[in-house]
PDB file of C-alpha atoms in Angstrom:
ATOM      1  CA  MET A   1     131.044 121.331  97.951  1.00  0.00           C
ATOM      2  CA  THR A   2     133.057 123.651  95.698  1.00  0.00           C
ATOM      3  CA  GLU A   3     136.700 122.725  95.142  1.00  0.00           C
ATOM      4  CA  GLU A   4     137.786 126.206  96.241  1.00  0.00           C
ATOM      5  CA  LEU A   5     136.116 125.919  99.647  1.00  0.00           C
ATOM      6  CA  LEU A   6     137.280 122.329 100.125  1.00  0.00           C
ATOM      7  CA  ARG A   7     140.889 123.317  99.386  1.00  0.00           C
ATOM      8  CA  GLU A   8     140.642 126.027 102.022  1.00  0.00           C
ATOM      9  CA  LEU A   9     139.272 123.597 104.587  1.00  0.00           C
ATOM     10  CA  LYS A  10     141.968 120.992 103.809  1.00  0.00           C
ATOM     11  CA  LYS A  11     144.834 123.286 104.819  1.00  0.00           C
ATOM     12  CA  ILE A  12     146.989 121.922 107.643  1.00  0.00           C
ATOM     13  CA  THR A  13     146.405 123.986 110.789  1.00  0.00           C
ATOM     14  CA  PRO A  14     149.197 124.925 113.248  1.00  0.00           C
ATOM     15  CA  GLU A  15     147.759 122.400 115.736  1.00  0.00           C
ATOM     16  CA  GLU A  16     147.797 119.648 113.099  1.00  0.00           C
ATOM     17  CA  GLN A  17     151.363 120.566 112.129  1.00  0.00           C
ATOM     18  CA  LYS A  18     152.460 119.975 115.729  1.00  0.00           C
ATOM     19  CA  ILE A  19     150.718 116.588 115.687  1.00  0.00           C
ATOM     20  CA  LEU A  20     152.442 115.624 112.440  1.00  0.00           C
ATOM     21  CA  SER A  21     155.738 116.718 114.003  1.00  0.00           C
ATOM     22  CA  GLY A  22     155.339 114.228 116.841  1.00  0.00           C
ATOM     23  CA  THR A  23     152.780 115.503 119.370  1.00  0.00           C
ATOM     24  CA  GLN A  24     150.764 112.485 120.458  1.00  0.00           C
ATOM     25  CA  GLU A  25     147.630 114.156 121.812  1.00  0.00           C
ATOM     26  CA  ILE A  26     145.404 117.203 121.497  1.00  0.00           C
ATOM     27  CA  GLU A  27     146.459 120.474 123.091  1.00  0.00           C
ATOM     28  CA  LYS A  28     143.814 120.641 125.821  1.00  0.00           C
ATOM     29  CA  SER A  29     144.358 124.327 126.578  1.00  0.00           C
ATOM     30  CA  LEU A  30     142.932 125.151 123.133  1.00  0.00           C
ATOM     31  CA  TYR A  31     139.611 123.599 124.084  1.00  0.00           C
ATOM     32  CA  MET A  32     139.176 123.237 127.829  1.00  0.00           C
ATOM     33  CA  SER A  33     139.494 125.308 130.964  1.00  0.00           C
ATOM     34  CA  SER A  34     141.531 123.902 133.874  1.00  0.00           C
ATOM     35  CA  GLU A  35     141.500 120.096 134.116  1.00  0.00           C
ATOM     36  CA  THR A  36     137.929 119.383 133.054  1.00  0.00           C
ATOM     37  CA  ASP A  37     136.880 117.318 130.034  1.00  0.00           C
ATOM     38  CA  VAL A  38     134.305 119.919 128.980  1.00  0.00           C
ATOM     39  CA  ILE A  39     135.083 121.788 125.766  1.00  0.00           C
ATOM     40  CA  ASP A  40     134.353 125.417 126.546  1.00  0.00           C
ATOM     41  CA  ALA A  41     132.564 127.669 124.043  1.00  0.00           C
ATOM     42  CA  LYS A  42     134.547 130.626 125.405  1.00  0.00           C
ATOM     43  CA  LYS A  43     137.713 129.008 124.057  1.00  0.00           C
ATOM     44  CA  LEU A  44     136.290 128.641 120.556  1.00  0.00           C
ATOM     45  CA  LEU A  45     133.914 131.580 120.047  1.00  0.00           C
ATOM     46  CA  GLU A  46     134.901 135.198 119.563  1.00  0.00           C
ATOM     47  CA  ALA A  47     133.401 137.529 122.159  1.00  0.00           C
ATOM     48  CA  GLY A  48     129.779 138.341 121.324  1.00  0.00           C
ATOM     49  CA  LYS A  49     129.486 135.600 118.685  1.00  0.00           C
ATOM     50  CA  MET A  50     126.877 132.854 118.863  1.00  0.00           C
ATOM     51  CA  ILE A  51     128.208 130.587 116.102  1.00  0.00           C
ATOM     52  CA  GLN A  52     131.617 129.680 114.728  1.00  0.00           C
ATOM     53  CA  VAL A  53     133.064 127.026 112.445  1.00  0.00           C
ATOM     54  CA  ARG A  54     136.386 125.238 112.670  1.00  0.00           C
ATOM     55  CA  THR A  55     137.749 122.190 110.912  1.00  0.00           C
ATOM     56  CA  HIS A  56     137.995 119.032 112.958  1.00  0.00           C
ATOM     57  CA  THR A  57     141.547 118.340 114.100  1.00  0.00           C
ATOM     58  CA  ARG A  58     142.897 115.368 112.148  1.00  0.00           C
ATOM     59  CA  PHE A  59     145.662 112.795 112.766  1.00  0.00           C
ATOM     60  CA  VAL A  60     144.985 112.374 116.505  1.00  0.00           C
ATOM     61  CA  HIS A  61     142.598 110.600 118.863  1.00  0.00           C
ATOM     62  CA  PHE A  62     140.208 113.065 120.534  1.00  0.00           C
ATOM     63  CA  PRO A  63     139.472 111.644 124.016  1.00  0.00           C
ATOM     64  CA  LYS A  64     136.045 111.418 125.618  1.00  0.00           C
ATOM     65  CA  HIS A  65     134.573 114.836 126.342  1.00  0.00           C
ATOM     66  CA  THR A  66     131.377 116.882 126.581  1.00  0.00           C
ATOM     67  CA  HIS A  67     130.534 120.419 125.401  1.00  0.00           C
ATOM     68  CA  ASN A  68     128.855 123.411 127.037  1.00  0.00           C
ATOM     69  CA  TYR A  69     127.415 124.346 123.644  1.00  0.00           C
ATOM     70  CA  ILE A  70     125.593 122.613 120.801  1.00  0.00           C
ATOM     71  CA  GLU A  71     127.833 121.037 118.203  1.00  0.00           C
ATOM     72  CA  VAL A  72     126.834 120.296 114.621  1.00  0.00           C
ATOM     73  CA  ILE A  73     129.342 118.365 112.522  1.00  0.00           C
ATOM     74  CA  TYR A  74     129.240 118.314 108.721  1.00  0.00           C
ATOM     75  CA  MET A  75     131.387 115.831 106.807  1.00  0.00           C
ATOM     76  CA  CYS A  76     132.821 117.615 103.776  1.00  0.00           C
ATOM     77  CA  SER A  77     134.810 114.637 102.495  1.00  0.00           C
ATOM     78  CA  GLY A  78     135.894 111.215 103.715  1.00  0.00           C
ATOM     79  CA  SER A  79     134.527 109.982 107.042  1.00  0.00           C
ATOM     80  CA  THR A  80     135.056 110.160 110.803  1.00  0.00           C
ATOM     81  CA  ARG A  81     134.334 107.602 113.513  1.00  0.00           C
ATOM     82  CA  HIS A  82     132.700 108.805 116.726  1.00  0.00           C
ATOM     83  CA  ILE A  83     131.661 107.144 119.971  1.00  0.00           C
ATOM     84  CA  VAL A  84     128.608 109.084 121.174  1.00  0.00           C
ATOM     85  CA  ASN A  85     127.108 108.098 124.533  1.00  0.00           C
ATOM     86  CA  GLY A  86     128.823 104.737 124.102  1.00  0.00           C
ATOM     87  CA  GLU A  87     127.472 104.107 120.595  1.00  0.00           C
ATOM     88  CA  GLU A  88     129.524 104.074 117.405  1.00  0.00           C
ATOM     89  CA  VAL A  89     128.532 106.660 114.801  1.00  0.00           C
ATOM     90  CA  VAL A  90     130.326 106.757 111.450  1.00  0.00           C
ATOM     91  CA  LEU A  91     129.836 110.115 109.765  1.00  0.00           C
ATOM     92  CA  ARG A  92     130.293 110.000 105.998  1.00  0.00           C
ATOM     93  CA  GLN A  93     130.594 112.663 103.308  1.00  0.00           C
ATOM     94  CA  GLY A  94     127.538 114.925 103.122  1.00  0.00           C
ATOM     95  CA  GLU A  95     126.087 113.812 106.478  1.00  0.00           C
ATOM     96  CA  LEU A  96     125.206 115.913 109.538  1.00  0.00           C
ATOM     97  CA  LEU A  97     125.542 115.082 113.223  1.00  0.00           C
ATOM     98  CA  PHE A  98     123.779 117.206 115.884  1.00  0.00           C
ATOM     99  CA  LEU A  99     125.061 116.821 119.462  1.00  0.00           C
ATOM    100  CA  ASN A 100     123.387 118.298 122.536  1.00  0.00           C
ATOM    101  CA  GLN A 101     125.275 119.964 125.377  1.00  0.00           C
ATOM    102  CA  ARG A 102     125.457 116.918 127.633  1.00  0.00           C
ATOM    103  CA  VAL A 103     126.336 114.149 125.224  1.00  0.00           C
ATOM    104  CA  THR A 104     129.709 112.406 125.665  1.00  0.00           C
ATOM    105  CA  GLN A 105     131.819 112.110 122.541  1.00  0.00           C
ATOM    106  CA  GLU A 106     135.059 110.436 121.549  1.00  0.00           C
ATOM    107  CA  ILE A 107     136.598 110.720 118.070  1.00  0.00           C
ATOM    108  CA  TYR A 108     139.094 108.376 116.415  1.00  0.00           C
ATOM    109  CA  PRO A 109     141.954 109.795 114.318  1.00  0.00           C
ATOM    110  CA  ALA A 110     140.969 111.195 110.912  1.00  0.00           C
ATOM    111  CA  GLY A 111     143.143 111.055 107.820  1.00  0.00           C
ATOM    112  CA  GLU A 112     144.297 113.940 105.634  1.00  0.00           C
ATOM    113  CA  ASN A 113     141.283 113.724 103.318  1.00  0.00           C
ATOM    114  CA  ASP A 114     138.736 113.259 106.126  1.00  0.00           C
ATOM    115  CA  ILE A 115     137.518 116.856 106.286  1.00  0.00           C
ATOM    116  CA  ALA A 116     134.842 117.653 108.864  1.00  0.00           C
ATOM    117  CA  VAL A 117     133.568 121.080 109.874  1.00  0.00           C
ATOM    118  CA  ASN A 118     132.439 121.649 113.441  1.00  0.00           C
ATOM    119  CA  PHE A 119     129.798 124.291 114.107  1.00  0.00           C
ATOM    120  CA  ILE A 120     130.121 125.652 117.646  1.00  0.00           C
ATOM    121  CA  ILE A 121     126.690 127.080 118.481  1.00  0.00           C
ATOM    122  CA  LEU A 122     125.205 128.753 121.540  1.00  0.00           C
ATOM    123  CA  PRO A 123     121.589 127.646 122.131  1.00  0.00           C
ATOM    124  CA  GLU A 124     120.092 131.129 121.700  1.00  0.00           C
ATOM    125  CA  PHE A 125     121.290 131.167 118.083  1.00  0.00           C
ATOM    126  CA  PHE A 126     118.470 128.703 117.319  1.00  0.00           C
ATOM    127  CA  ASP A 127     115.661 131.051 118.444  1.00  0.00           C
ATOM    128  CA  TYR A 128     114.994 132.353 114.928  1.00  0.00           C
ATOM    129  CA  GLY A 129     115.078 128.920 113.301  1.00  0.00           C
ATOM    130  CA  LEU A 130     112.759 127.501 115.922  1.00  0.00           C
ATOM    131  CA  LYS A 131     110.134 130.131 115.071  1.00  0.00           C
ATOM    132  CA  MET A 132     110.366 129.108 111.409  1.00  0.00           C
ATOM    133  CA  MET A 133     109.611 125.480 112.370  1.00  0.00           C
ATOM    134  CA  GLU A 134     106.235 126.458 113.891  1.00  0.00           C
ATOM    135  CA  THR A 135     104.634 123.754 116.058  1.00  0.00           C
ATOM    136  CA  GLU A 136     104.515 120.619 113.909  1.00  0.00           C
ATOM    137  CA  GLU A 137     105.445 117.438 115.819  1.00  0.00           C
ATOM    138  CA  ASN A 138     109.042 116.675 114.889  1.00  0.00           C
ATOM    139  CA  LEU A 139     112.080 115.150 116.587  1.00  0.00           C
ATOM    140  CA  LEU A 140     114.395 117.877 115.305  1.00  0.00           C
ATOM    141  CA  ARG A 141     112.168 120.548 116.824  1.00  0.00           C
ATOM    142  CA  ASP A 142     112.017 118.642 120.127  1.00  0.00           C
ATOM    143  CA  PHE A 143     115.816 118.299 120.088  1.00  0.00           C
ATOM    144  CA  ILE A 144     116.288 122.064 119.565  1.00  0.00           C
ATOM    145  CA  ILE A 145     113.806 122.906 122.335  1.00  0.00           C
ATOM    146  CA  ASP A 146     115.634 120.575 124.750  1.00  0.00           C
ATOM    147  CA  CYS A 147     118.921 122.282 123.825  1.00  0.00           C
ATOM    148  CA  LEU A 148     117.423 125.725 124.440  1.00  0.00           C
ATOM    149  CA  ARG A 149     116.153 124.583 127.827  1.00  0.00           C
ATOM    150  CA  GLY A 150     119.495 123.025 128.697  1.00  0.00           C
ATOM    151  CA  GLU A 151     117.807 119.666 129.235  1.00  0.00           C
ATOM    152  CA  ASN A 152     119.085 116.211 128.345  1.00  0.00           C
ATOM    153  CA  GLY A 153     115.876 115.352 126.542  1.00  0.00           C
ATOM    154  CA  THR A 154     115.436 111.977 124.935  1.00  0.00           C
ATOM    155  CA  ASN A 155     118.052 112.160 122.200  1.00  0.00           C
ATOM    156  CA  GLY A 156     121.739 112.872 122.720  1.00  0.00           C
ATOM    157  CA  TYR A 157     122.380 113.075 119.009  1.00  0.00           C
ATOM    158  CA  LEU A 158     120.663 113.273 115.632  1.00  0.00           C
ATOM    159  CA  HIS A 159     122.475 111.738 112.644  1.00  0.00           C
ATOM    160  CA  PHE A 160     121.061 112.889 109.296  1.00  0.00           C
ATOM    161  CA  LYS A 161     122.177 110.807 106.306  1.00  0.00           C
ATOM    162  CA  VAL A 162     121.378 113.510 103.765  1.00  0.00           C
ATOM    163  CA  ALA A 163     124.289 113.330 101.321  1.00  0.00           C
ATOM    164  CA  ASP A 164     121.828 112.998  98.417  1.00  0.00           C
ATOM    165  CA  ILE A 165     119.642 115.975  99.424  1.00  0.00           C
ATOM    166  CA  LEU A 166     120.939 118.879  97.329  1.00  0.00           C
ATOM    167  CA  PRO A 167     119.096 121.724  99.164  1.00  0.00           C
ATOM    168  CA  VAL A 168     120.616 120.558 102.470  1.00  0.00           C
ATOM    169  CA  GLN A 169     124.106 120.431 100.952  1.00  0.00           C
ATOM    170  CA  ASN A 170     123.725 123.919  99.467  1.00  0.00           C
ATOM    171  CA  LEU A 171     122.458 125.435 102.721  1.00  0.00           C
ATOM    172  CA  VAL A 172     125.277 123.934 104.786  1.00  0.00           C
ATOM    173  CA  GLU A 173     127.888 125.108 102.295  1.00  0.00           C
ATOM    174  CA  ASN A 174     126.359 128.605 102.318  1.00  0.00           C
ATOM    175  CA  LEU A 175     126.457 128.616 106.109  1.00  0.00           C
ATOM    176  CA  ILE A 176     130.130 127.578 106.188  1.00  0.00           C
ATOM    177  CA  TRP A 177     131.101 130.159 103.570  1.00  0.00           C
ATOM    178  CA  THR A 178     129.226 133.025 105.241  1.00  0.00           C
ATOM    179  CA  ILE A 179     130.689 132.295 108.677  1.00  0.00           C
ATOM    180  CA  MET A 180     134.242 131.971 107.327  1.00  0.00           C
ATOM    181  CA  HIS A 181     133.979 135.221 105.336  1.00  0.00           C
ATOM    182  CA  ARG A 182     132.992 138.322 107.255  1.00  0.00           C
ATOM    183  CA  GLN A 183     129.862 139.365 105.406  1.00  0.00           C
ATOM    184  CA  PRO A 184     127.621 142.350 106.281  1.00  0.00           C
ATOM    185  CA  ASN A 185     124.510 141.299 108.254  1.00  0.00           C
ATOM    186  CA  LYS A 186     126.205 137.951 108.852  1.00  0.00           C
ATOM    187  CA  ARG A 187     124.201 137.052 111.963  1.00  0.00           C
ATOM    188  CA  SER A 188     120.816 137.574 110.277  1.00  0.00           C
ATOM    189  CA  ILE A 189     121.918 135.646 107.197  1.00  0.00           C
ATOM    190  CA  ASN A 190     123.238 132.759 109.279  1.00  0.00           C
ATOM    191  CA  GLN A 191     120.143 132.507 111.470  1.00  0.00           C
ATOM    192  CA  ALA A 192     117.845 132.565 108.436  1.00  0.00           C
ATOM    193  CA  THR A 193     119.994 129.948 106.678  1.00  0.00           C
ATOM    194  CA  MET A 194     119.905 127.711 109.753  1.00  0.00           C
ATOM    195  CA  GLY A 195     116.117 128.062 109.860  1.00  0.00           C
ATOM    196  CA  LEU A 196     115.872 127.029 106.205  1.00  0.00           C
ATOM    197  CA  LEU A 197     118.160 124.087 106.963  1.00  0.00           C
ATOM    198  CA  PHE A 198     115.805 123.005 109.765  1.00  0.00           C
ATOM    199  CA  LEU A 199     112.833 123.148 107.383  1.00  0.00           C
ATOM    200  CA  GLN A 200     114.665 120.978 104.853  1.00  0.00           C
ATOM    201  CA  LEU A 201     115.730 118.464 107.522  1.00  0.00           C
ATOM    202  CA  MET A 202     112.140 118.220 108.757  1.00  0.00           C
ATOM    203  CA  ASN A 203     111.388 116.630 105.378  1.00  0.00           C
ATOM    204  CA  CYS A 204     114.200 114.098 105.832  1.00  0.00           C
ATOM    205  CA  MET A 205     113.062 112.242 108.953  1.00  0.00           C
ATOM    206  CA  ASP A 206     113.332 108.957 107.054  1.00  0.00           C
ATOM    207  CA  LYS A 207     117.078 109.649 106.823  1.00  0.00           C
ATOM    208  CA  LEU A 208     117.514 110.210 110.562  1.00  0.00           C
ATOM    209  CA  GLU A 209     119.240 107.924 113.043  1.00  0.00           C
ATOM    210  CA  THR A 210     119.455 108.631 116.748  1.00  0.00           C
ATOM    211  CA  ASP A 211     120.457 107.039 120.068  1.00  0.00           C
ATOM    212  CA  GLU A 212     119.842 103.313 120.223  1.00  0.00           C
ATOM    213  CA  GLY A 213     119.016 103.893 123.880  1.00  0.00           C
ATOM    214  CA  SER A 214     116.018 105.985 122.920  1.00  0.00           C
ATOM    215  CA  GLY A 215     113.995 103.042 121.647  1.00  0.00           C
ATOM    216  CA  ARG A 216     110.708 104.774 122.320  1.00  0.00           C
ATOM    217  CA  GLN A 217     111.678 107.488 119.828  1.00  0.00           C
ATOM    218  CA  LYS A 218     112.560 104.962 117.117  1.00  0.00           C
ATOM    219  CA  LEU A 219     108.898 104.098 116.713  1.00  0.00           C
ATOM    220  CA  ILE A 220     107.944 107.773 116.541  1.00  0.00           C
ATOM    221  CA  ILE A 221     110.545 108.398 113.829  1.00  0.00           C
ATOM    222  CA  THR A 222     108.916 105.606 111.821  1.00  0.00           C
ATOM    223  CA  VAL A 223     105.407 106.975 112.403  1.00  0.00           C
ATOM    224  CA  LEU A 224     106.349 110.559 111.489  1.00  0.00           C
ATOM    225  CA  SER A 225     108.266 109.396 108.422  1.00  0.00           C
ATOM    226  CA  TYR A 226     105.215 107.422 107.296  1.00  0.00           C
ATOM    227  CA  ILE A 227     102.986 110.471 107.760  1.00  0.00           C
ATOM    228  CA  GLU A 228     105.505 112.624 105.880  1.00  0.00           C
ATOM    229  CA  SER A 229     105.312 110.318 102.865  1.00  0.00           C
ATOM    230  CA  HIS A 230     101.654 109.238 103.067  1.00  0.00           C
ATOM    231  CA  TYR A 231      99.806 112.197 104.608  1.00  0.00           C
ATOM    232  CA  ARG A 232      97.255 112.272 101.802  1.00  0.00           C
ATOM    233  CA  ASP A 233      95.923 108.730 102.270  1.00  0.00           C
ATOM    234  CA  GLY A 234      98.005 107.043 104.982  1.00  0.00           C
ATOM    235  CA  GLU A 235      96.000 104.738 107.257  1.00  0.00           C
ATOM    236  CA  LEU A 236      97.049 103.662 110.746  1.00  0.00           C
ATOM    237  CA  SER A 237      95.950 100.111 109.977  1.00  0.00           C
ATOM    238  CA  GLU A 238      98.273 100.008 106.958  1.00  0.00           C
ATOM    239  CA  LEU A 239     101.191 101.291 109.030  1.00  0.00           C
ATOM    240  CA  ALA A 240     100.494  98.785 111.822  1.00  0.00           C
ATOM    241  CA  GLU A 241     100.417  95.940 109.318  1.00  0.00           C
ATOM    242  CA  SER A 242     103.743  96.986 107.766  1.00  0.00           C
ATOM    243  CA  LEU A 243     105.343  97.114 111.242  1.00  0.00           C
ATOM    244  CA  HIS A 244     103.677  93.850 112.351  1.00  0.00           C
ATOM    245  CA  TYR A 245     101.995  95.584 115.296  1.00  0.00           C
ATOM    246  CA  ASP A 246      98.455  95.325 116.553  1.00  0.00           C
ATOM    247  CA  VAL A 247      96.667  98.485 115.403  1.00  0.00           C
ATOM    248  CA  TYR A 248      95.114  99.160 118.837  1.00  0.00           C
ATOM    249  CA  TRP A 249      98.472  98.774 120.573  1.00  0.00           C
ATOM    250  CA  LEU A 250     100.148 101.092 118.063  1.00  0.00           C
ATOM    251  CA  SER A 251      97.413 103.691 118.485  1.00  0.00           C
ATOM    252  CA  LYS A 252      97.918 103.728 122.271  1.00  0.00           C
ATOM    253  CA  GLU A 253     101.714 103.892 121.929  1.00  0.00           C
ATOM    254  CA  ILE A 254     101.548 106.875 119.594  1.00  0.00           C
ATOM    255  CA  LYS A 255      99.276 108.714 122.012  1.00  0.00           C
ATOM    256  CA  LYS A 256     101.451 107.817 124.994  1.00  0.00           C
ATOM    257  CA  ARG A 257     104.698 108.862 123.336  1.00  0.00           C
ATOM    258  CA  THR A 258     103.615 112.032 121.535  1.00  0.00           C
ATOM    259  CA  GLY A 259     100.604 113.214 123.525  1.00  0.00           C
ATOM    260  CA  LYS A 260      98.639 113.197 120.262  1.00  0.00           C
ATOM    261  CA  THR A 261      96.616 110.621 118.384  1.00  0.00           C
ATOM    262  CA  TYR A 262      97.631 109.358 114.956  1.00  0.00           C
ATOM    263  CA  THR A 263      94.726 111.341 113.493  1.00  0.00           C
ATOM    264  CA  GLU A 264      95.925 114.540 115.177  1.00  0.00           C
ATOM    265  CA  LEU A 265      99.469 114.049 113.856  1.00  0.00           C
ATOM    266  CA  LEU A 266      98.138 113.338 110.381  1.00  0.00           C
ATOM    267  CA  GLN A 267      95.867 116.381 110.487  1.00  0.00           C
ATOM    268  CA  ALA A 268      98.724 118.656 111.616  1.00  0.00           C
ATOM    269  CA  LYS A 269     100.811 117.514 108.662  1.00  0.00           C
ATOM    270  CA  ARG A 270      97.933 117.906 106.194  1.00  0.00           C
ATOM    271  CA  LEU A 271      97.067 121.408 107.387  1.00  0.00           C
ATOM    272  CA  GLY A 272     100.712 122.464 107.381  1.00  0.00           C
ATOM    273  CA  GLN A 273     101.026 121.267 103.798  1.00  0.00           C
ATOM    274  CA  ALA A 274      97.783 123.006 102.884  1.00  0.00           C
ATOM    275  CA  ALA A 275      99.087 126.295 104.307  1.00  0.00           C
ATOM    276  CA  TYR A 276     102.281 125.864 102.291  1.00  0.00           C
ATOM    277  CA  LEU A 277     100.341 125.262  99.059  1.00  0.00           C
ATOM    278  CA  LEU A 278      98.059 128.227  99.705  1.00  0.00           C
ATOM    279  CA  GLY A 279     101.042 130.493 100.210  1.00  0.00           C
ATOM    280  CA  THR A 280     103.222 129.283  97.350  1.00  0.00           C
ATOM    281  CA  THR A 281     100.923 128.098  94.531  1.00  0.00           C
ATOM    282  CA  SER A 282      97.906 129.317  92.576  1.00  0.00           C
ATOM    283  CA  MET A 283      95.885 126.156  93.301  1.00  0.00           C
ATOM    284  CA  SER A 284      92.294 126.823  94.321  1.00  0.00           C
ATOM    285  CA  VAL A 285      91.186 126.090  97.875  1.00  0.00           C
ATOM    286  CA  MET A 286      89.325 123.018  96.621  1.00  0.00           C
ATOM    287  CA  GLU A 287      92.411 121.761  94.787  1.00  0.00           C
ATOM    288  CA  VAL A 288      94.520 122.282  97.895  1.00  0.00           C
ATOM    289  CA  ALA A 289      92.039 120.417 100.094  1.00  0.00           C
ATOM    290  CA  LEU A 290      91.990 117.457  97.704  1.00  0.00           C
ATOM    291  CA  ALA A 291      95.777 117.504  97.337  1.00  0.00           C
ATOM    292  CA  VAL A 292      96.309 117.076 101.078  1.00  0.00           C
ATOM    293  CA  GLY A 293      93.642 114.388 101.514  1.00  0.00           C
ATOM    294  CA  TYR A 294      90.338 116.128 102.313  1.00  0.00           C
ATOM    295  CA  ASP A 295      87.350 115.280 100.107  1.00  0.00           C
ATOM    296  CA  ASN A 296      84.935 117.139 102.401  1.00  0.00           C
ATOM    297  CA  ILE A 297      85.656 120.804 101.630  1.00  0.00           C
ATOM    298  CA  SER A 298      83.395 122.143 104.398  1.00  0.00           C
ATOM    299  CA  TYR A 299      85.270 120.046 106.956  1.00  0.00           C
ATOM    300  CA  PHE A 300      88.589 121.274 105.552  1.00  0.00           C
ATOM    301  CA  HIS A 301      87.462 124.906 105.920  1.00  0.00           C
ATOM    302  CA  ARG A 302      86.345 124.277 109.499  1.00  0.00           C
ATOM    303  CA  ILE A 303      89.544 122.624 110.769  1.00  0.00           C
ATOM    304  CA  PHE A 304      91.802 125.005 108.840  1.00  0.00           C
ATOM    305  CA  GLN A 305      90.121 128.008 110.438  1.00  0.00           C
ATOM    306  CA  LYS A 306      90.362 126.389 113.859  1.00  0.00           C
ATOM    307  CA  LYS A 307      94.142 125.918 113.471  1.00  0.00           C
ATOM    308  CA  TYR A 308      95.078 129.192 111.755  1.00  0.00           C
ATOM    309  CA  GLY A 309      92.314 131.514 112.960  1.00  0.00           C
ATOM    310  CA  CYS A 310      91.205 132.430 109.451  1.00  0.00           C
ATOM    311  CA  THR A 311      89.735 130.864 106.338  1.00  0.00           C
ATOM    312  CA  PRO A 312      92.007 129.346 103.672  1.00  0.00           C
ATOM    313  CA  ARG A 313      91.178 132.268 101.386  1.00  0.00           C
ATOM    314  CA  ALA A 314      92.103 134.836 104.042  1.00  0.00           C
ATOM    315  CA  TYR A 315      95.308 132.923 104.788  1.00  0.00           C
ATOM    316  CA  ARG A 316      96.290 133.182 101.129  1.00  0.00           C
ATOM    317  CA  LEU A 317      95.537 136.904 101.026  1.00  0.00           C
ATOM    318  CA  SER A 318      97.788 137.463 104.032  1.00  0.00           C
ATOM    319  CA  ALA A 319     100.661 135.461 102.554  1.00  0.00           C
ATOM    320  CA  SER A 320     101.695 138.300 100.220  1.00  0.00           C
ATOM    321  CA  LEU A 321     102.677 135.860  97.493  1.00  0.00           C
ATOM    322  CA  PRO A 322     101.584 135.556  93.833  1.00  0.00           C
ATOM    323  CA  ARG A 323      98.160 134.015  93.594  1.00  0.00           C
ATOM    324  CA  GLN A 324      95.239 133.739  91.218  1.00  0.00           C
ATOM    325  CA  LYS A 325      91.596 134.477  91.942  1.00  0.00           C
ATOM    326  CA  GLU A 326      89.883 131.618  93.752  1.00  0.00           C
ATOM    327  CA  ARG A 327      87.435 129.565  91.757  1.00  0.00           C
TER     328      ARG A 327
END
């Protein structure tokens, strides 16, 4: 994060000044209506806005609460300690924490250099980003859909340990800067940036931690991470051996928990990668097929057309990107 932006975020707020002057607790009227423990989006969002950012209030314990919006926390510097649905989550510099509307959260006091930014987001803001994610099986996508539906879903939170992923850091910083500074076409820029952030995070499933209570999803995170890294030649038997599971048991569990077989998940990833290569490189169709793990080119053509409704060549022509004549 740039020093200029970090200096701006480090400034002591009026609320924090009161705390430093002796106030022992948060000023509930800033966050909550009446006597509830639900932080209200209406208190934090300007009228007509779907997203806002504010720095996390330091120097004070933030008691257990829920939100009627989606919260995304980005740790700019230092760290913060959270209790989310009864589980301890330590958020460190460069990491992201997604919280759904019904999760319970408690936050321990942060120090002066523990700078966190809270994104207050109404579910409908994610519509554009969700379209960019298409239909590939992914826990982030499932989480967003559950938020849009207002359902608890399986995961109360998603903790992405992505401090070393430069594109993620750049996108989050851009999002913070654009929201804080009133730019023309701000809503469109922010929604597109959030969509790009989702696409980057979909490639970071190996850096994701989620509720310990959602044990059935832990296995799926492992399976999807394996496919992400080994989609060209990954075998279910190899994965089962590395996890010390019986291959037939693992196959049934994957089907039961995702509604798809391992082969279907693998194929979805391969075809998605193939579509990306067709739209962004000058590789021939044959080169693309081989790159994603298909030696049988006729089979690749057949399943690609079934998924996308057109041949690989036609898909490339419709992508409106630089390309070279197919060989």
